[in-house]
CSV table of C-alpha atoms and ligand atoms in Angstrom, one decimal:
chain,number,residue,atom,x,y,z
A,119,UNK,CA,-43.8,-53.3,97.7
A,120,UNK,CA,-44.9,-52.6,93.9
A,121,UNK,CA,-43.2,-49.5,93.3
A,122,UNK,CA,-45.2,-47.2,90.5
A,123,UNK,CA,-44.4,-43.8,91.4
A,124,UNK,CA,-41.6,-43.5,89.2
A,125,UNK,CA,-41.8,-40.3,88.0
A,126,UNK,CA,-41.0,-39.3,91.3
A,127,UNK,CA,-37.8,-40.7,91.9
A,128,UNK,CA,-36.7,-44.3,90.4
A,129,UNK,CA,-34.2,-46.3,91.6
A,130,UNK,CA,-30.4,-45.8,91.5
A,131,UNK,CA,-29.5,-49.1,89.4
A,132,UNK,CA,-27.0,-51.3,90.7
A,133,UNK,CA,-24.7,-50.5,88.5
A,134,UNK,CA,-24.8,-46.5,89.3
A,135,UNK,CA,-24.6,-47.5,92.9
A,136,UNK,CA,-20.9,-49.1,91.9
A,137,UNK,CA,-19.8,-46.1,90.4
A,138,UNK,CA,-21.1,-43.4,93.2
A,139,UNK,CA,-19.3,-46.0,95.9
A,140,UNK,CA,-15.8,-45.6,93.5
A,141,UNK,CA,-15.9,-41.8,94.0
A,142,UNK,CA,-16.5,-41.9,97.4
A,143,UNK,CA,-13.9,-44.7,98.2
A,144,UNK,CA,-11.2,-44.6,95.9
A,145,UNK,CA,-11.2,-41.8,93.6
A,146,UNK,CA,-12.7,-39.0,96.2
A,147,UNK,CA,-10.0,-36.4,94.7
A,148,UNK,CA,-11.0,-33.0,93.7
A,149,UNK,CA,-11.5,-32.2,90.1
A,150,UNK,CA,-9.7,-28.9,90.1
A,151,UNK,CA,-6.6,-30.0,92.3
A,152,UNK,CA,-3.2,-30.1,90.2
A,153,UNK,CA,-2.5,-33.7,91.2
A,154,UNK,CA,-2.8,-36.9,89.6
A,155,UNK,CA,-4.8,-38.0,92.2
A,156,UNK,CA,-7.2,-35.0,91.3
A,157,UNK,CA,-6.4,-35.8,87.4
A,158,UNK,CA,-8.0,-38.7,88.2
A,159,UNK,CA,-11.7,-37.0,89.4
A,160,UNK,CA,-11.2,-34.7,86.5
A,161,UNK,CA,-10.9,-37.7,83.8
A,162,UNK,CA,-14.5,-39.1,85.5
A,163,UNK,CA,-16.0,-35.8,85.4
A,164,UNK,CA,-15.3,-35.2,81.7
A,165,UNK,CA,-16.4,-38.4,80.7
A,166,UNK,CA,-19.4,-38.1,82.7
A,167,UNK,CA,-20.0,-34.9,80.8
A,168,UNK,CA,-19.9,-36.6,77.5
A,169,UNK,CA,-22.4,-39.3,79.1
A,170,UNK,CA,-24.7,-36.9,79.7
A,171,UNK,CA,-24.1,-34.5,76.5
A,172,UNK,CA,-25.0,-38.1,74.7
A,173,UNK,CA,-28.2,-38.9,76.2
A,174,UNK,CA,-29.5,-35.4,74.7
A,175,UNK,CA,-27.4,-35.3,71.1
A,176,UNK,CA,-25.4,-32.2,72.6
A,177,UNK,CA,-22.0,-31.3,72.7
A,178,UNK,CA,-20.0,-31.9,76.5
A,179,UNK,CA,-19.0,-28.3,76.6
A,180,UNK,CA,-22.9,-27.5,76.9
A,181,UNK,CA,-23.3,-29.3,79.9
A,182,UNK,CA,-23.3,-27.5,83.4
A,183,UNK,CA,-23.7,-30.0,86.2
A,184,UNK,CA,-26.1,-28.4,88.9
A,185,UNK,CA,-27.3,-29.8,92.5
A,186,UNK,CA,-31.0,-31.0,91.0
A,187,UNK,CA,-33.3,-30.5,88.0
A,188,UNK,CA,-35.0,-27.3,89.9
A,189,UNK,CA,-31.1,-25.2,89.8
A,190,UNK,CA,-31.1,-25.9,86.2
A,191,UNK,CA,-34.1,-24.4,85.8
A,192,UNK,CA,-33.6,-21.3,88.0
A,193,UNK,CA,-30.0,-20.9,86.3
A,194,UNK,CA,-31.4,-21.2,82.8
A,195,UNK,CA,-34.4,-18.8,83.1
A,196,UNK,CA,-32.5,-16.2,85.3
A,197,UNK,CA,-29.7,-16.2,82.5
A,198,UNK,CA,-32.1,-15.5,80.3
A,199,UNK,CA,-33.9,-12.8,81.6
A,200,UNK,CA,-31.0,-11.2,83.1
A,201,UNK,CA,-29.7,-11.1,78.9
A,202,UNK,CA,-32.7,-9.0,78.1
A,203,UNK,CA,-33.6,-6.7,80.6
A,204,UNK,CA,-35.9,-5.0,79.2
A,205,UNK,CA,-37.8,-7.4,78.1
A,206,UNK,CA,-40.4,-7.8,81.3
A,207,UNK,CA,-42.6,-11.2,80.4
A,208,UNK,CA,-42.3,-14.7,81.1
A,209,UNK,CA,-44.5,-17.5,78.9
A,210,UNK,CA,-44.9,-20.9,80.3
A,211,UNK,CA,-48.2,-23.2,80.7
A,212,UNK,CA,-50.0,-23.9,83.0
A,213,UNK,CA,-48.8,-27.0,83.6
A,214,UNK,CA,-45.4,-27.0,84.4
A,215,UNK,CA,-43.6,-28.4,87.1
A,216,UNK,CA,-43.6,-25.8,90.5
A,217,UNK,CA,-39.7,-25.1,89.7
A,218,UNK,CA,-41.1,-23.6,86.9
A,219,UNK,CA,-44.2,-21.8,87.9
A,220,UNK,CA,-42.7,-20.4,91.3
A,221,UNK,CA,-39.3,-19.1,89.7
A,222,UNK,CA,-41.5,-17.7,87.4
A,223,UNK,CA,-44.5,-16.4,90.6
A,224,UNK,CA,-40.7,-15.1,92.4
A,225,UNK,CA,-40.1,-12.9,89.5
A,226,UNK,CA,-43.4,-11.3,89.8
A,227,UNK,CA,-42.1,-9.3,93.2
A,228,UNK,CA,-39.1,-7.9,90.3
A,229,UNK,CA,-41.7,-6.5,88.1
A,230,UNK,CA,-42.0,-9.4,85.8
A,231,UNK,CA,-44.9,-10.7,84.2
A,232,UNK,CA,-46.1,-13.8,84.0
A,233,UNK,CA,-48.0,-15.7,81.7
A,234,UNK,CA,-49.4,-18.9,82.0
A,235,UNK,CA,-50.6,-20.4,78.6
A,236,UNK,CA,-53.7,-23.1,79.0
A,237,UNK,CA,-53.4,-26.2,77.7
A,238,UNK,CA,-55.9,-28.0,75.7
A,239,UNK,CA,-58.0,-30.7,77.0
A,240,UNK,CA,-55.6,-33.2,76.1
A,241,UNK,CA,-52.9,-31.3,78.0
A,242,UNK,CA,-50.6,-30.4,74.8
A,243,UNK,CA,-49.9,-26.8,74.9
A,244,UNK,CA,-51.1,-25.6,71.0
A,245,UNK,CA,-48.0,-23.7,69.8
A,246,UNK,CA,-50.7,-21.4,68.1
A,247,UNK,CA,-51.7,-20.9,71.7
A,248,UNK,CA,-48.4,-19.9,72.8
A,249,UNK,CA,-47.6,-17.6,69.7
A,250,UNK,CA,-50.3,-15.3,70.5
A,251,UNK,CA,-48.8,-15.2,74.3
A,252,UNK,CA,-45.5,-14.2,73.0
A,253,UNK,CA,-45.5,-10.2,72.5
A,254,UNK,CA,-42.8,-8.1,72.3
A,255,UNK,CA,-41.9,-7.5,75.6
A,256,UNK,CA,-41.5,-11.4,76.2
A,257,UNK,CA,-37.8,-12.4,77.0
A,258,UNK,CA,-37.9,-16.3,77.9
A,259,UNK,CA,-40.3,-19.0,77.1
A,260,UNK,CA,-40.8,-22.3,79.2
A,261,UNK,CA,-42.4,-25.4,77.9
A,262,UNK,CA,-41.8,-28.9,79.4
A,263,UNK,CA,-40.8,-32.1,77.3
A,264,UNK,CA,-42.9,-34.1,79.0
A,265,UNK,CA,-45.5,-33.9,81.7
A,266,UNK,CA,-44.7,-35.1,85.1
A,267,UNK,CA,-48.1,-36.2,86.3
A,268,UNK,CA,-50.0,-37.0,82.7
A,269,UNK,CA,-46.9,-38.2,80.6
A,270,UNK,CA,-48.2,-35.8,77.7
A,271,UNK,CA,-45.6,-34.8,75.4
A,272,UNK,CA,-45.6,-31.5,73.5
A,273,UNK,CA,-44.3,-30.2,70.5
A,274,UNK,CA,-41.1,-29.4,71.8
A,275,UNK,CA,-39.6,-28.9,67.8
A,276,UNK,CA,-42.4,-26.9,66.6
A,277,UNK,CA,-42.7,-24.6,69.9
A,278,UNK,CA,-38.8,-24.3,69.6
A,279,UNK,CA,-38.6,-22.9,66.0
A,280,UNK,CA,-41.5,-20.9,67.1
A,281,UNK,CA,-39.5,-19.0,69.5
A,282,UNK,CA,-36.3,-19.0,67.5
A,283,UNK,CA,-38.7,-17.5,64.6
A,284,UNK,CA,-39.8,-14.8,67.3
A,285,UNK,CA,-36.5,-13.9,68.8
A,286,UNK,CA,-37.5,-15.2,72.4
A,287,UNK,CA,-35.3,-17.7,73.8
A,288,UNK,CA,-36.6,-20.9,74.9
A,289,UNK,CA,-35.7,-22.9,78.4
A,290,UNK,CA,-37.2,-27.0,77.8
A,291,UNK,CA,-38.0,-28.9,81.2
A,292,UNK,CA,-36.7,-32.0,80.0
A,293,UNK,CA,-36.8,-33.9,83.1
A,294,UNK,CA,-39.3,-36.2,82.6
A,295,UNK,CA,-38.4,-37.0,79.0
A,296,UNK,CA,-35.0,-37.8,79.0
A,297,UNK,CA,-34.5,-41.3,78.9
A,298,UNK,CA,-38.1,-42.1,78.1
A,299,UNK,CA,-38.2,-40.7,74.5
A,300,UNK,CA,-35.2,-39.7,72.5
A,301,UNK,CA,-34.1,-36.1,72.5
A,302,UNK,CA,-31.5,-34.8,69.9
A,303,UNK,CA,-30.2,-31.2,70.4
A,304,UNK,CA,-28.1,-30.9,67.4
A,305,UNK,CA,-31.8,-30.8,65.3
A,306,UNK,CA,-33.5,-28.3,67.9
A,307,UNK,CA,-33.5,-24.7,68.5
A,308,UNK,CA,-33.8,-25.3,72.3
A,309,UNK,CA,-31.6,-22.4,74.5
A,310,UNK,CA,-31.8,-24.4,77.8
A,311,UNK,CA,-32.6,-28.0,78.8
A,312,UNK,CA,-32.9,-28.9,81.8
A,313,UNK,CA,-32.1,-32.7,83.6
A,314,UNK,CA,-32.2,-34.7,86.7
A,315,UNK,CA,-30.3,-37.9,87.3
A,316,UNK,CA,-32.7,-39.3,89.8
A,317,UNK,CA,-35.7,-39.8,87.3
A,318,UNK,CA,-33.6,-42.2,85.0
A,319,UNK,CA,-32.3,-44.6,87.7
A,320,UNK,CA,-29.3,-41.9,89.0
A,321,UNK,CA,-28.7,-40.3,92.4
A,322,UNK,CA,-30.5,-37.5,94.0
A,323,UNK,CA,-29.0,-34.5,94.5
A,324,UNK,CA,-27.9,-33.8,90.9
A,325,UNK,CA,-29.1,-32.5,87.4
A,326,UNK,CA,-27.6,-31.0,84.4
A,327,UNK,CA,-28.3,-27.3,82.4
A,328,UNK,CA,-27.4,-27.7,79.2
A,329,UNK,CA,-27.2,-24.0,77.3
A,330,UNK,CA,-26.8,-24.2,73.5
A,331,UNK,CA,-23.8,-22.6,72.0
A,332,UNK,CA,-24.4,-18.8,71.3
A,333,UNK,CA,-26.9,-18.7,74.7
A,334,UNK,CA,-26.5,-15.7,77.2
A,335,UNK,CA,-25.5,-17.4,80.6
A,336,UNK,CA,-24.7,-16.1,84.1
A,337,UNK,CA,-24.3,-18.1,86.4
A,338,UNK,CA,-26.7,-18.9,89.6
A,339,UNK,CA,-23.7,-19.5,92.0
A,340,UNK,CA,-20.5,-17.3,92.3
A,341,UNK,CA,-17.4,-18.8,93.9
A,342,UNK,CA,-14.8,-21.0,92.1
A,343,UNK,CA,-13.7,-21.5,88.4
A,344,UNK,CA,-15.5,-25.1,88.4
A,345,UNK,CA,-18.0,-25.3,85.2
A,346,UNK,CA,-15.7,-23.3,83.6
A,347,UNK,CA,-17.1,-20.4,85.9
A,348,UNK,CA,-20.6,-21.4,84.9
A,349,UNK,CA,-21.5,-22.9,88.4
A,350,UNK,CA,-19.4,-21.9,91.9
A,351,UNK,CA,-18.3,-25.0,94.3
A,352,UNK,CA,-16.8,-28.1,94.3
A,353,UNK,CA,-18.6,-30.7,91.8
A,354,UNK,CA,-20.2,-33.4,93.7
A,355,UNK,CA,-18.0,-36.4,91.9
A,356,UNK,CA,-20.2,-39.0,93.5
A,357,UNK,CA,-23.3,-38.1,92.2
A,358,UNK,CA,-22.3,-36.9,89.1
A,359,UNK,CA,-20.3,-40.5,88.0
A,360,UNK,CA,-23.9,-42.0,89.0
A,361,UNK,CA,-25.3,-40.0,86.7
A,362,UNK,CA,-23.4,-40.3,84.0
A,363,UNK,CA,-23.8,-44.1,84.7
A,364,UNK,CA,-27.9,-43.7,85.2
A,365,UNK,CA,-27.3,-41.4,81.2
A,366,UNK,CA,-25.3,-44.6,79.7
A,367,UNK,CA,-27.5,-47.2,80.4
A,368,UNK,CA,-30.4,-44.6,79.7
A,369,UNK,CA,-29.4,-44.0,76.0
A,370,UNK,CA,-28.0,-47.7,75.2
A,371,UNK,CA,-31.1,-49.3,76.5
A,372,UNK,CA,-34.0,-46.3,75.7
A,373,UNK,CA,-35.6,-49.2,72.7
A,374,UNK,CA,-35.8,-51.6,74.9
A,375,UNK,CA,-37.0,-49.6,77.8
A,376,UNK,CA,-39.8,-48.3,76.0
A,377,UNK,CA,-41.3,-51.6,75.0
A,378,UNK,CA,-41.2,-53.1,78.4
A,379,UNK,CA,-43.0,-50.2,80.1
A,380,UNK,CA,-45.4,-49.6,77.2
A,381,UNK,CA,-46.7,-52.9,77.4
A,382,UNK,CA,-46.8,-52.7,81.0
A,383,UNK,CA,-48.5,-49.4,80.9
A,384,UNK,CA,-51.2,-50.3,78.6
A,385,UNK,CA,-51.8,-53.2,80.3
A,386,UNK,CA,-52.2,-51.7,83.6
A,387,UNK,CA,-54.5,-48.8,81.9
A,388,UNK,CA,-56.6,-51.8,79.6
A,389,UNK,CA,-56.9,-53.5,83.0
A,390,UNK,CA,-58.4,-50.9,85.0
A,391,UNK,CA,-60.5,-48.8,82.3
A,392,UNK,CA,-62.0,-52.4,82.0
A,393,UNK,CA,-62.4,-53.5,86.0
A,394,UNK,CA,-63.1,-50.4,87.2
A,395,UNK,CA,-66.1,-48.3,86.4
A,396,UNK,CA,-66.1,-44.6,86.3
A,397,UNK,CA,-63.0,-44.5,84.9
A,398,UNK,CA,-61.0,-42.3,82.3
A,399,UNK,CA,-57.3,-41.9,81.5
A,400,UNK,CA,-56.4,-38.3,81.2
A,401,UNK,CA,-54.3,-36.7,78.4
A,402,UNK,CA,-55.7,-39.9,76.4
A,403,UNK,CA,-55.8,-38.6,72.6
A,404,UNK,CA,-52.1,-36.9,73.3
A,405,UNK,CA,-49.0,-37.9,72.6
A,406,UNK,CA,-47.4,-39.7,76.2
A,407,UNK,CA,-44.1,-41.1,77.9
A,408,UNK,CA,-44.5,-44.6,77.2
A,409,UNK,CA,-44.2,-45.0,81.2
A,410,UNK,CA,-47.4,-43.2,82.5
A,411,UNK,CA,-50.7,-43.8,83.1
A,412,UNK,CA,-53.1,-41.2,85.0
A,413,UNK,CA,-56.5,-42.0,85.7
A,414,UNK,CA,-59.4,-40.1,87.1
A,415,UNK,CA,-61.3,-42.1,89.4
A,416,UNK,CA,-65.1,-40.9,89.4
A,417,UNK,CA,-66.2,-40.0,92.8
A,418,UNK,CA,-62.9,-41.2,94.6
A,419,UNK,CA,-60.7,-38.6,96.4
A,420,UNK,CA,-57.1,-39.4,95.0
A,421,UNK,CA,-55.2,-38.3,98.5
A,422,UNK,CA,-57.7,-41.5,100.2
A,423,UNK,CA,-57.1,-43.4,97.4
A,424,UNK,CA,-53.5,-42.9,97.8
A,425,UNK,CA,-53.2,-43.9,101.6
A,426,UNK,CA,-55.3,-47.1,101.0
A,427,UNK,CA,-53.0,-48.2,97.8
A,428,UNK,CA,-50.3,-47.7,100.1
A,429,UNK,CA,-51.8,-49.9,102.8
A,430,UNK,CA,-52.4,-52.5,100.3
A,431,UNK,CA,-47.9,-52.3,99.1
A,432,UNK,CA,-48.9,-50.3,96.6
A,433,UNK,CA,-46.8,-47.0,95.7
A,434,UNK,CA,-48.4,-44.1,93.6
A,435,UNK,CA,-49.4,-40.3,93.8
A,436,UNK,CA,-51.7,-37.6,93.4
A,437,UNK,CA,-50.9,-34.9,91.7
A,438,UNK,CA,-52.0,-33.0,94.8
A,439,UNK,CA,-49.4,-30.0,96.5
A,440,UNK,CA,-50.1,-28.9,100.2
A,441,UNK,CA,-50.6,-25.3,100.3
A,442,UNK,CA,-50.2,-23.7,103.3
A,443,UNK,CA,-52.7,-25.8,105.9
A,444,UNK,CA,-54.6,-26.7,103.1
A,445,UNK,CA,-54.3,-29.5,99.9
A,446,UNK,CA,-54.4,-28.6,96.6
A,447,UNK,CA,-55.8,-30.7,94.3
A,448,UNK,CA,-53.4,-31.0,90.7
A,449,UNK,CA,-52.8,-28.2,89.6
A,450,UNK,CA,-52.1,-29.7,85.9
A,451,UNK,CA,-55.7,-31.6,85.7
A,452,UNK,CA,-57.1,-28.5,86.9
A,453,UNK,CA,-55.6,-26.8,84.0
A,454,UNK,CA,-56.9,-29.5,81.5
A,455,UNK,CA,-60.2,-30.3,82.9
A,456,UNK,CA,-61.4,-26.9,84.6
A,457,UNK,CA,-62.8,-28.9,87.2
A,458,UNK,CA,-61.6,-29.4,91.0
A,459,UNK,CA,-63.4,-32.5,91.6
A,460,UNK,CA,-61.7,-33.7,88.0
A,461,UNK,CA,-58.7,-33.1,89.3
A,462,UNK,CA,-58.9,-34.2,93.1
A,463,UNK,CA,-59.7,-37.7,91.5
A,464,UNK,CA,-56.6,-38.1,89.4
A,465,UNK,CA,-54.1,-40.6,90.0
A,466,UNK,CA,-50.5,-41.0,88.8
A,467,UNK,CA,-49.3,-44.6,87.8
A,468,UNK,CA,-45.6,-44.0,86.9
A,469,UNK,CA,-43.5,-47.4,86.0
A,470,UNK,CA,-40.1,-48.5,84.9
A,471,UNK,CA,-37.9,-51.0,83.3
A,472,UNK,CA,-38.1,-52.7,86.4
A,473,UNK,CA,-41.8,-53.5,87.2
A,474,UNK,CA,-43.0,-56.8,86.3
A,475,UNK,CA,-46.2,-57.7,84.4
A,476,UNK,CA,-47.6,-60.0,87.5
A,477,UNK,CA,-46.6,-56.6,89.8
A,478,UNK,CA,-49.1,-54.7,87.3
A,479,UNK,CA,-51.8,-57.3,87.8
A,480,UNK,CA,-51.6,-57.1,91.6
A,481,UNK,CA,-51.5,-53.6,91.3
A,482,UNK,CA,-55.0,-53.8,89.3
A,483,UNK,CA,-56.5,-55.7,92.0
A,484,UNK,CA,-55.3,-53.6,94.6
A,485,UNK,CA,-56.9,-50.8,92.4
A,486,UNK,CA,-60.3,-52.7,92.1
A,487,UNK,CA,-60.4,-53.4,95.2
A,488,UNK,CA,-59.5,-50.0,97.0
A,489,UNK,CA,-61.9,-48.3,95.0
A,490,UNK,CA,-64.6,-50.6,95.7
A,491,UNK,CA,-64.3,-49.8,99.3
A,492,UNK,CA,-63.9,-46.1,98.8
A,493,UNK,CA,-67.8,-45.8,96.8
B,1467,PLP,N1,-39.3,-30.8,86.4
B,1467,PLP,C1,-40.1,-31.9,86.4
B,1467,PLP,C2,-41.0,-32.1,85.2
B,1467,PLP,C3,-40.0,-32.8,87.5
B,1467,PLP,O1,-40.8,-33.9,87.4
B,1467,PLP,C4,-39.1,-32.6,88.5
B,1467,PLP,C5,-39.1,-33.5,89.7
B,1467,PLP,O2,-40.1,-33.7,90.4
B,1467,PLP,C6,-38.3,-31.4,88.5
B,1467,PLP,C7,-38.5,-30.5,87.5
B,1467,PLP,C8,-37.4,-31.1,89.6
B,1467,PLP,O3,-36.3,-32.0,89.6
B,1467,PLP,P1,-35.3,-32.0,90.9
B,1467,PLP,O4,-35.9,-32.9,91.9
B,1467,PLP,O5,-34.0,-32.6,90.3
B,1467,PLP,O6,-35.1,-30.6,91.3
């Protein structure tokens, strides 16, 4: 199997593996027993906090561990609208991850409304763009780090001393980013930033808010004093050692990281820009994650494409979403292109420290080859 669908999920590294085992096996104690034996969970979950406050440049106490990327998000942008409640608008882009765009659509039904700022052709979201979305009645606004399907990386300083400037508070998707490029919170007006541990090598099943000192919060879940009553039930020790593991080897090795999988990356895109006609990367021209390549396939329907890269050992995606009975085609290329056909040809190659360059040439002639087949 040549696994390139990384922005999906990656692999839990052996090393984060160890670590989940040791809190399952030996140290399974609860956090907020009195014990020494729960001393001993409470020691790995503050030390997991500072692993993860370190892969972002922000201080442990900002840290709220959650149970995946998507609570982060809900928790941040409810805490934020429930601070200004008068304030009846919601600004994000067009495309931003689902968590985003439905707990945005969900607020709707409250009396919300929601704006959804285009991006350019590139896929950047202009911060020009999103200051003449921004009127008075806006309380949060939502721009990703990175983009899960393209890679394309937006202004995130800029669009965050934008908001600062205009008294809106800003929530940062920083899922796909994190580990990929750095990120330093101490130099950033950013409110909320939210993380997953299973795109940087960690387990699923976990994720991180991080709300900047000075932030309204309320909390998603009510029950126990856990989070410091930011976050209700018991913290899922396992999970959160591996990904304070997955945020270690993430921060210590992001140099090297990035020069593996941008070699890789461009070889794979060089490769198949050159083999295969009708061919053209999208979000070229923008700023990228050094990991992703997507491609637009003239005349190929990404979903077949998909199923026959699949047959061949190779893993990748669409950005397609089944609606209803029905598939959508990407809702981000969509965005960027304007065109359906543009966007039901797109496909996602997503690597990691872990692919090989002879797994990229494979890959390539997989690619040719499928393609061939499919015109
Ligand atoms: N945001 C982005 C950009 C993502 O790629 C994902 C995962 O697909 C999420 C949010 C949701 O993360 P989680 O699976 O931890 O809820």
């Amino acid at each position: 199997m040549i696994y390139l669908d990384n922005n999906a999920t990656t692999e839990p590294l052996p090393s984060v593996r160890t670590e989940i085992i040791e809190y399952l096996s030996g140290k399974w104690g609860n956090p907020s027993s009195a014990h020494a034996f729960g001393l001993q969970a409470k020691v790995g979950l503050d030390r997991a906090r500072s692993a993860v406050a370190r892969l972002v440049g922000a201080e442990p106490e900002t840290v709220i561990f959650t149970g995946s990327a998507t609570e982060a998000i809900n928790t941040g942008m409810l805490s934020a609208l429930r601070s200004r409640p008068a304030k009846r608008r919601i600004v994000t882009a067009a495309t931003e991850h689902s968590a985003v765009i439905a707990m945005g659509r969900a607020q709707e039904a409250a009396g919300y409304e929601l704006f959804l700022v285009p991006p350019l052709a590139t896929g950047q979201i202009d911060p020009s763009r999103l200051a003449q979305a921004i009127n008075d009645e806006t309380a949060v606004v939502s721009i990703m780090w990175a983009n899960n399907e393209t890679g394309v990386i937006n202004a995130i300083p800029e669009i965050a001393a934008l908001c600062r400037q205009r008294g809106v508070l800003f929530h940062c998707d920083a899922v796909q980013a994190a580990g990929k490029v750095p990120i330093d919170l101490q130099a950033l007006p950013v409110d909320y930033l939210s993380l997953s541990a299973h795109k940087i090598h960690g387990p699923k099943g976990v994720g991180a808010l991080i709300v900047a000192p000075g932030a309204p919060f309320s909390p998603l879940l009510y029950g126990g004093h856990q989070e410091k009553d930011r976050r209700g039930g018991t913290e899922n020790m396992p999970a959160i050692a591996g990904f304070a593991q997955a945020a270690i080897l993430a921060a210590t090795e992001l140099p090297q990281r990035t020069a593996h999988v941008a070699a890789l990356r461009d070889r794979l895109e060089a490769r198949i820009l050159a083999e295969v006609p009708g061919t053209v990367v999208n979000g070229q021209g923008a700023p990228r994650l050094p990991n992703t390549a997507n491609i637009g396939f003239s005349g190929v329907d990404s979903d077949t494409l998909v199923s026959l890269l699949d047959q061949r050992g190779v893993c990748v995606s669409s950005g397609s979403a089944c609606l209803a009975d029905a598939v959508a085609p990407s809702h981000v290329i969509l965005a960027m292109t304007g065109s359906y056909q543009k966007a039901s040809e797109a496909i996602r190659f997503s690597l990691s420290p872990l692919n090989t360059a002879m797994e990229i040439d494979q890959a390539v002639i997989a690619v040719a080859d499928a393609v061939r087949s499919l015109r």
